[in-house]
Coordinates of C-alpha atoms in Angstrom, one line a residue:
M2 CA 7.5 3.2 -31.0
K3 CA 4.0 4.9 -30.7
K4 CA 3.1 2.6 -27.8
K5 CA 6.4 3.3 -26.0
N6 CA 5.8 7.1 -26.3
S7 CA 2.2 6.7 -25.1
V8 CA 3.3 4.8 -22.0
L9 CA 6.0 7.4 -21.3
I10 CA 3.5 10.2 -21.6
Q11 CA 1.0 8.4 -19.3
N12 CA 3.7 7.7 -16.7
S13 CA 4.9 11.3 -16.9
I14 CA 1.4 12.5 -16.2
T15 CA 1.1 10.3 -13.1
Y16 CA 4.4 11.6 -11.8
A17 CA 3.4 15.2 -12.6
I18 CA 0.1 14.8 -10.6
V19 CA 2.1 13.8 -7.5
I20 CA 4.6 16.7 -7.9
A21 CA 1.8 19.2 -8.6
C22 CA 0.1 18.1 -5.3
W23 CA 3.4 18.6 -3.5
V24 CA 3.9 22.1 -5.0
L25 CA 0.3 23.0 -4.1
V26 CA 0.8 21.9 -0.5
Q27 CA 4.0 24.0 -0.2
I28 CA 2.2 27.1 -1.6
L29 CA -0.8 26.6 0.8
T30 CA 1.6 26.1 3.8
A31 CA 3.7 29.2 2.9
T32 CA 0.6 31.4 2.5
G33 CA -0.9 30.1 5.8
N34 CA -3.9 28.6 4.1
M35 CA -3.2 25.0 5.3
T36 CA -5.3 24.0 8.3
S37 CA -3.8 22.0 11.1
L38 CA -6.3 19.1 10.2
M39 CA -4.9 19.0 6.7
K40 CA -1.3 19.1 7.9
G41 CA -2.0 16.1 10.0
L42 CA -3.4 14.2 7.0
L43 CA -0.5 14.8 4.7
V44 CA 1.8 11.9 5.7
P45 CA -1.1 9.4 6.1
L46 CA -2.2 10.3 2.6
C47 CA 1.2 9.3 1.3
I48 CA 1.1 6.1 3.3
Y49 CA -2.3 5.1 1.9
V50 CA -1.3 6.0 -1.7
I51 CA 1.8 3.7 -1.3
L52 CA -0.4 0.9 0.1
A53 CA -3.1 1.3 -2.6
V54 CA -0.6 1.3 -5.4
S55 CA 1.3 -1.7 -4.0
L56 CA -1.8 -3.8 -3.4
N57 CA -3.0 -3.0 -7.0
L58 CA 0.1 -4.8 -8.1
T59 CA -1.2 -8.0 -6.5
V60 CA -5.0 -7.6 -7.0
G61 CA -5.1 -5.6 -10.3
I62 CA -2.0 -6.7 -12.2
L63 CA -1.5 -10.2 -10.8
G64 CA -5.2 -10.9 -10.4
E65 CA -5.0 -12.5 -6.9
L66 CA -7.2 -11.3 -4.0
S67 CA -5.0 -10.6 -1.0
L68 CA -6.4 -9.5 2.4
G69 CA -3.1 -9.6 4.3
H70 CA -1.7 -6.2 3.2
A71 CA -2.0 -4.7 6.6
G72 CA 0.1 -7.6 8.0
F73 CA 3.0 -6.7 5.7
M74 CA 2.6 -3.1 6.7
C75 CA 2.7 -4.2 10.3
V76 CA 5.9 -6.2 9.8
G77 CA 7.6 -3.2 8.1
A78 CA 6.4 -0.7 10.8
F79 CA 7.7 -2.7 13.8
S80 CA 11.0 -3.8 12.2
G81 CA 11.7 -0.2 11.1
A82 CA 10.7 1.3 14.5
F83 CA 12.7 -1.4 16.4
F84 CA 15.8 -0.7 14.3
T85 CA 15.5 3.0 14.8
N86 CA 15.3 2.7 18.6
Y87 CA 17.9 -0.1 18.9
M88 CA 20.5 1.8 16.9
E89 CA 20.1 5.1 18.7
A90 CA 23.5 4.9 20.4
A91 CA 25.4 3.5 17.4
I92 CA 23.9 5.9 14.8
P93 CA 23.0 9.3 16.4
G94 CA 21.7 10.8 13.2
V95 CA 17.9 10.4 13.0
G96 CA 17.8 10.9 9.2
L97 CA 20.3 8.1 8.5
R98 CA 18.6 5.7 10.9
F99 CA 15.2 6.4 9.2
F100 CA 16.7 5.8 5.8
L101 CA 18.2 2.5 6.9
A102 CA 14.9 1.6 8.7
L103 CA 13.1 2.1 5.3
L104 CA 15.5 -0.4 3.6
L105 CA 15.2 -2.9 6.5
G106 CA 11.4 -2.6 6.6
A107 CA 11.1 -3.2 2.9
A108 CA 13.5 -6.2 3.1
V109 CA 11.8 -7.8 6.1
A110 CA 8.3 -7.4 4.6
G111 CA 9.6 -8.6 1.2
V112 CA 11.1 -11.8 2.8
F113 CA 7.7 -12.4 4.6
G114 CA 6.0 -11.9 1.2
I115 CA 8.2 -14.7 -0.3
L116 CA 7.8 -17.0 2.7
I117 CA 4.0 -16.5 2.8
G118 CA 3.7 -16.5 -1.0
I119 CA 5.4 -19.9 -1.6
P120 CA 2.6 -21.9 0.0
V121 CA -0.2 -19.4 -0.4
L122 CA 0.0 -18.6 -4.1
R123 CA -0.9 -22.2 -4.9
L124 CA -4.4 -21.3 -3.7
K125 CA -6.9 -19.3 -5.7
G126 CA -9.8 -16.9 -5.1
D127 CA -11.5 -17.1 -1.7
Y128 CA -9.0 -19.6 -0.3
L129 CA -6.1 -17.2 -1.0
A130 CA -8.0 -14.3 0.5
I131 CA -8.8 -16.3 3.7
V132 CA -5.2 -17.5 4.2
T133 CA -3.7 -14.0 3.6
L134 CA -6.3 -12.6 6.0
A135 CA -5.2 -15.2 8.6
F136 CA -1.6 -14.2 8.1
G137 CA -2.4 -10.5 8.9
E138 CA -4.2 -11.5 12.1
I139 CA -1.4 -13.9 13.2
I140 CA 1.3 -11.2 12.7
K141 CA -0.7 -8.7 14.7
N142 CA -1.4 -11.1 17.6
L143 CA 2.2 -12.3 17.7
I144 CA 3.6 -8.7 18.0
N145 CA 1.0 -8.0 20.8
A146 CA 2.4 -11.0 22.7
L147 CA 6.1 -10.2 22.1
Y148 CA 8.4 -8.5 24.6
V149 CA 12.0 -7.5 23.6
G150 CA 14.6 -5.9 25.8
R151 CA 18.3 -5.0 25.6
D152 CA 21.0 -4.9 28.2
G153 CA 24.8 -5.3 28.4
S154 CA 24.6 -9.0 27.4
G155 CA 22.4 -8.4 24.3
L156 CA 18.8 -8.9 23.3
H157 CA 16.2 -10.7 25.4
F158 CA 12.9 -12.1 24.2
S159 CA 9.8 -13.2 26.0
L160 CA 6.1 -14.0 25.2
K161 CA 5.0 -13.6 28.9
D162 CA 5.9 -10.1 30.3
T163 CA 8.7 -7.7 30.9
L164 CA 9.9 -9.5 34.1
S165 CA 10.4 -12.7 32.1
L166 CA 13.1 -10.9 30.0
G167 CA 15.7 -11.4 32.8
M168 CA 17.7 -8.3 32.1
D169 CA 20.1 -6.5 34.5
D170 CA 19.7 -3.0 35.9
T171 CA 20.9 -1.4 32.6
G172 CA 18.2 -3.1 30.6
V173 CA 15.7 -1.2 28.4
V174 CA 12.5 -2.7 27.1
L175 CA 12.1 -2.0 23.3
I176 CA 8.9 -3.8 22.5
K177 CA 6.3 -3.9 25.3
G178 CA 3.8 -6.4 24.1
A179 CA 0.4 -4.9 23.5
Q180 CA 1.8 -1.4 24.4
G181 CA 4.1 -1.8 21.3
I182 CA 7.1 0.6 20.8
T183 CA 7.3 4.0 22.3
G184 CA 9.8 6.8 21.8
T185 CA 10.3 6.5 18.0
P186 CA 11.4 9.8 16.5
K187 CA 8.9 11.5 14.3
A188 CA 11.1 11.6 11.2
A189 CA 8.4 11.2 8.6
T190 CA 7.5 14.4 6.6
F191 CA 5.3 15.1 3.7
T192 CA 8.3 15.7 1.4
I193 CA 9.7 12.3 2.3
G194 CA 6.3 10.7 1.8
V195 CA 6.0 12.2 -1.7
L196 CA 9.5 10.9 -2.6
L197 CA 8.5 7.4 -1.5
V198 CA 5.2 7.7 -3.5
L199 CA 7.3 8.6 -6.6
L200 CA 9.6 5.7 -5.9
T201 CA 6.7 3.3 -5.5
L202 CA 5.2 4.6 -8.8
F203 CA 8.5 4.2 -10.5
I204 CA 8.9 0.6 -9.4
V205 CA 5.3 -0.5 -10.1
L206 CA 4.9 1.4 -13.5
N207 CA 8.2 0.1 -14.8
L208 CA 7.4 -3.4 -13.7
I209 CA 4.0 -3.3 -15.4
H210 CA 5.5 -2.2 -18.7
S211 CA 8.5 -4.6 -18.6
R212 CA 8.8 -8.1 -19.9
A213 CA 8.1 -9.4 -16.3
G214 CA 5.0 -7.2 -16.1
R215 CA 3.6 -8.6 -19.4
A216 CA 4.3 -12.1 -18.1
I217 CA 2.4 -11.3 -14.8
M218 CA -0.6 -10.0 -16.8
A219 CA -0.5 -13.0 -19.0
I220 CA -0.8 -15.2 -15.9
R221 CA -3.7 -13.1 -14.7
D222 CA -5.6 -13.3 -18.1
N223 CA -5.0 -17.0 -18.7
R224 CA -2.8 -19.1 -16.5
I225 CA -2.9 -22.3 -18.6
A226 CA -2.1 -20.4 -21.8
A227 CA 0.8 -18.6 -20.0
E228 CA 2.2 -21.8 -18.7
S229 CA 1.9 -23.4 -22.2
I230 CA 4.2 -20.8 -23.7
G231 CA 6.9 -21.4 -21.0
I232 CA 6.1 -18.6 -18.5
N233 CA 7.3 -19.6 -15.0
I234 CA 4.1 -19.1 -13.0
T235 CA 5.6 -19.5 -9.6
K236 CA 8.5 -17.1 -10.3
Y237 CA 6.4 -14.2 -11.6
K238 CA 3.6 -14.7 -9.0
L239 CA 6.2 -14.6 -6.2
M240 CA 7.9 -11.5 -7.8
A241 CA 4.7 -9.5 -7.9
F242 CA 3.6 -10.6 -4.4
S243 CA 7.0 -10.0 -2.7
I244 CA 7.4 -6.5 -4.4
S245 CA 3.9 -5.6 -3.3
A246 CA 4.7 -6.8 0.3
A247 CA 8.1 -4.8 0.3
L248 CA 6.3 -1.6 -0.7
A249 CA 3.7 -2.2 2.0
G250 CA 6.7 -2.5 4.4
V251 CA 8.0 0.9 3.3
A252 CA 4.5 2.4 4.0
G253 CA 4.7 0.7 7.5
V254 CA 8.0 2.3 8.3
L255 CA 6.7 5.7 7.2
Y256 CA 3.6 5.1 9.4
A257 CA 5.8 4.1 12.4
H258 CA 7.9 7.2 12.1
N259 CA 4.9 9.5 12.0
L260 CA 3.8 8.4 15.5
S261 CA 5.6 8.6 18.8
S262 CA 3.9 5.4 20.0
L263 CA 3.2 2.3 17.8
A264 CA 0.9 -0.5 18.8
A265 CA -0.4 -3.4 16.8
T266 CA -4.1 -2.6 17.4
P267 CA -7.0 -3.9 15.2
K268 CA -7.6 -0.3 14.0
N269 CA -4.0 0.2 12.8
F270 CA -3.2 -3.2 11.4
G271 CA -6.3 -5.3 11.6
Y272 CA -8.8 -6.7 9.1
N273 CA -10.5 -3.3 8.5
M274 CA -7.2 -1.8 7.4
S275 CA -6.8 -4.5 4.8
I276 CA -10.4 -4.0 3.6
M277 CA -9.9 -0.2 3.4
I278 CA -6.8 -0.6 1.2
L279 CA -8.7 -3.0 -1.0
V280 CA -11.5 -0.5 -1.3
F281 CA -9.0 2.1 -2.6
V282 CA -7.9 -0.4 -5.3
V283 CA -11.4 -1.4 -6.3
L284 CA -12.8 2.1 -6.3
G285 CA -9.8 3.4 -8.4
G286 CA -10.1 0.5 -10.8
L287 CA -8.3 -2.9 -10.8
G288 CA -5.0 -2.4 -12.6
N289 CA -5.5 1.4 -12.7
I290 CA -2.5 2.8 -10.7
R291 CA -3.5 6.5 -11.1
G292 CA -7.1 5.6 -10.1
S293 CA -5.8 3.9 -6.9
M294 CA -3.9 7.1 -6.0
I295 CA -7.0 9.3 -6.4
A296 CA -9.3 6.9 -4.6
A297 CA -6.8 6.7 -1.6
V298 CA -6.7 10.5 -1.3
V299 CA -10.4 11.0 -1.7
L300 CA -11.5 8.3 0.7
T301 CA -8.9 9.3 3.3
M302 CA -9.9 13.0 3.2
L303 CA -13.7 12.6 3.1
P304 CA -14.2 11.2 6.7
E305 CA -12.0 13.9 8.1
L306 CA -13.7 16.7 6.1
L307 CA -17.1 15.3 6.9
R308 CA -16.7 14.5 10.6
G309 CA -20.4 13.9 11.0
L310 CA -20.2 10.8 8.8
N311 CA -17.1 9.3 10.5
D312 CA -19.1 6.7 12.4
Y313 CA -20.4 5.4 9.1
R314 CA -17.1 5.2 7.3
M315 CA -16.9 1.4 7.1
L316 CA -20.6 1.3 5.9
I317 CA -19.8 3.8 3.2
Y318 CA -16.7 1.8 2.2
A319 CA -18.9 -1.4 2.0
V320 CA -21.5 0.3 -0.2
V321 CA -18.9 1.8 -2.5
L322 CA -17.2 -1.6 -2.8
I323 CA -20.5 -3.3 -3.8
V324 CA -21.4 -0.5 -6.3
M325 CA -18.0 -0.5 -7.9
M326 CA -17.9 -4.3 -8.2
L327 CA -21.3 -4.2 -9.9
F328 CA -20.2 -1.4 -12.1
N329 CA -17.0 -3.2 -13.2
S330 CA -18.5 -6.8 -13.4
S331 CA -22.1 -6.5 -14.4
P332 CA -22.7 -7.4 -18.1
R333 CA -25.3 -4.6 -18.4
A334 CA -23.0 -2.0 -16.8
I335 CA -20.1 -3.1 -19.2
E336 CA -22.5 -2.8 -22.2
L337 CA -23.6 0.7 -21.2
R338 CA -20.0 1.8 -20.7
E339 CA -19.1 0.6 -24.1
V340 CA -22.0 2.3 -25.7
F341 CA -21.2 5.6 -23.9
M342 CA -17.5 5.4 -24.9
E343 CA -18.4 4.6 -28.5
K344 CA -20.6 7.7 -28.6
F345 CA -17.8 9.8 -27.0
R346 CA -15.3 8.6 -29.5
K347 CA -17.6 9.4 -32.4
K348 CA -18.3 12.9 -31.0
R349 CA -14.5 13.5 -30.7
K350 CA -13.9 12.4 -34.3
T351 CA -16.8 14.7 -35.5
T352 CA -15.4 17.7 -33.6
A353 CA -11.9 17.0 -35.0
K354 CA -13.2 16.9 -38.5
E355 CA -15.2 20.2 -38.1
A356 CA -12.1 21.9 -36.6
A357 CA -10.0 20.7 -39.6

C-alpha cells in the first residue's frame, strides 16, 4: 500500500510540473512578458519532451539502444500531414482533421514499430542500434523519392517525378518528393502540445508501474531469468517498442502541423535528430521519465538562448553524452554517488531527530 501511494505521489508531481509550466506560460503571455523567440519554442519543447519520454521507454525501461526514433517521427509526421491535406474537402474542420491525423500518425508509426521490431529485437546492443539507425535513414530517403497526387480517378504514386503521376487537369500533387508536403494548416498549439505530453506521461508511467512494465524491466535486468519464469520476451519487447514508436508518431504529427511546409531533410529526421533525442534520455537518466522531460527542455532552450554557441550544439551534446555515460557507468563515479547519498541520508536523519 505504501509503495502504491509513493508511486501515485511521484506521478502526480510529474503531472503537476507540466501543468505548472503551462500556467506559467499563460501568465507570461497574458502579461506580455513572453518573447517571440520563446513563443516559437513552445510547441517544439512539447514535441521533444514527447520524443524523449517515448524513447526512454525503449532505452531506459526496456534496455535496448534504438537510433531510429527520428524515423518513427518521420512516419507519423508525413502520414498525419498527408491525411490532413487529403481530407480537406471531406472534413472541412481543421481541428477534427488534426485529431484524426494524430490517431492515424500514432497507428501508422506503431505498425511500423511492430514490423521493424519483429526482426530487429532479436538483435542486441550495437547491432540493434545500427539496424534501427538504417531504418531511420531508409524511411527518410524513401519519402524524399516519393511523389503522390490525387485527381478524379483517385491516388497516383511515382518514384520518378510529378509528370510520371499521369494525372488529369484536375490533379493535385500532395507529396512532392524532396520538397515534401506544403500547405498543411498550422493546427498545433502549446495547449494541445501540453495535453499530448500529459497523455504520453499517463501512458508511459502507467505502463511502467503495471504488470507488463514489471515484466519489461525484468527482461532488461536479466533476460534469461525472465524467460525462465515464463515471461514472453518477444511479446513484451514488441509492446514497449511499438508503444514507443506510436508516441514518436504523435510527436511527428504535432511537428508537421506546426510547419506550413514539411520535408524529410537530414536536419528534421536524420541521424542527428535521433542522437539528440538519445542525449535527452541519457542526460535525464535512463529510466528517469521526469529527468528526460527536464533534459529535453533545457537542451532545447539553451542553443536558442545562447545563440553564439549554436554552431557548437552537436559538439556540446557529444561531450554531455560522454560525461553522463561516465557518470552513470564508471565504478568510481557510482561509488562516490553512493557515499554522497549515504551522507545525505544520515544528515536528514540527524536533522529529523533534532527537530523531534
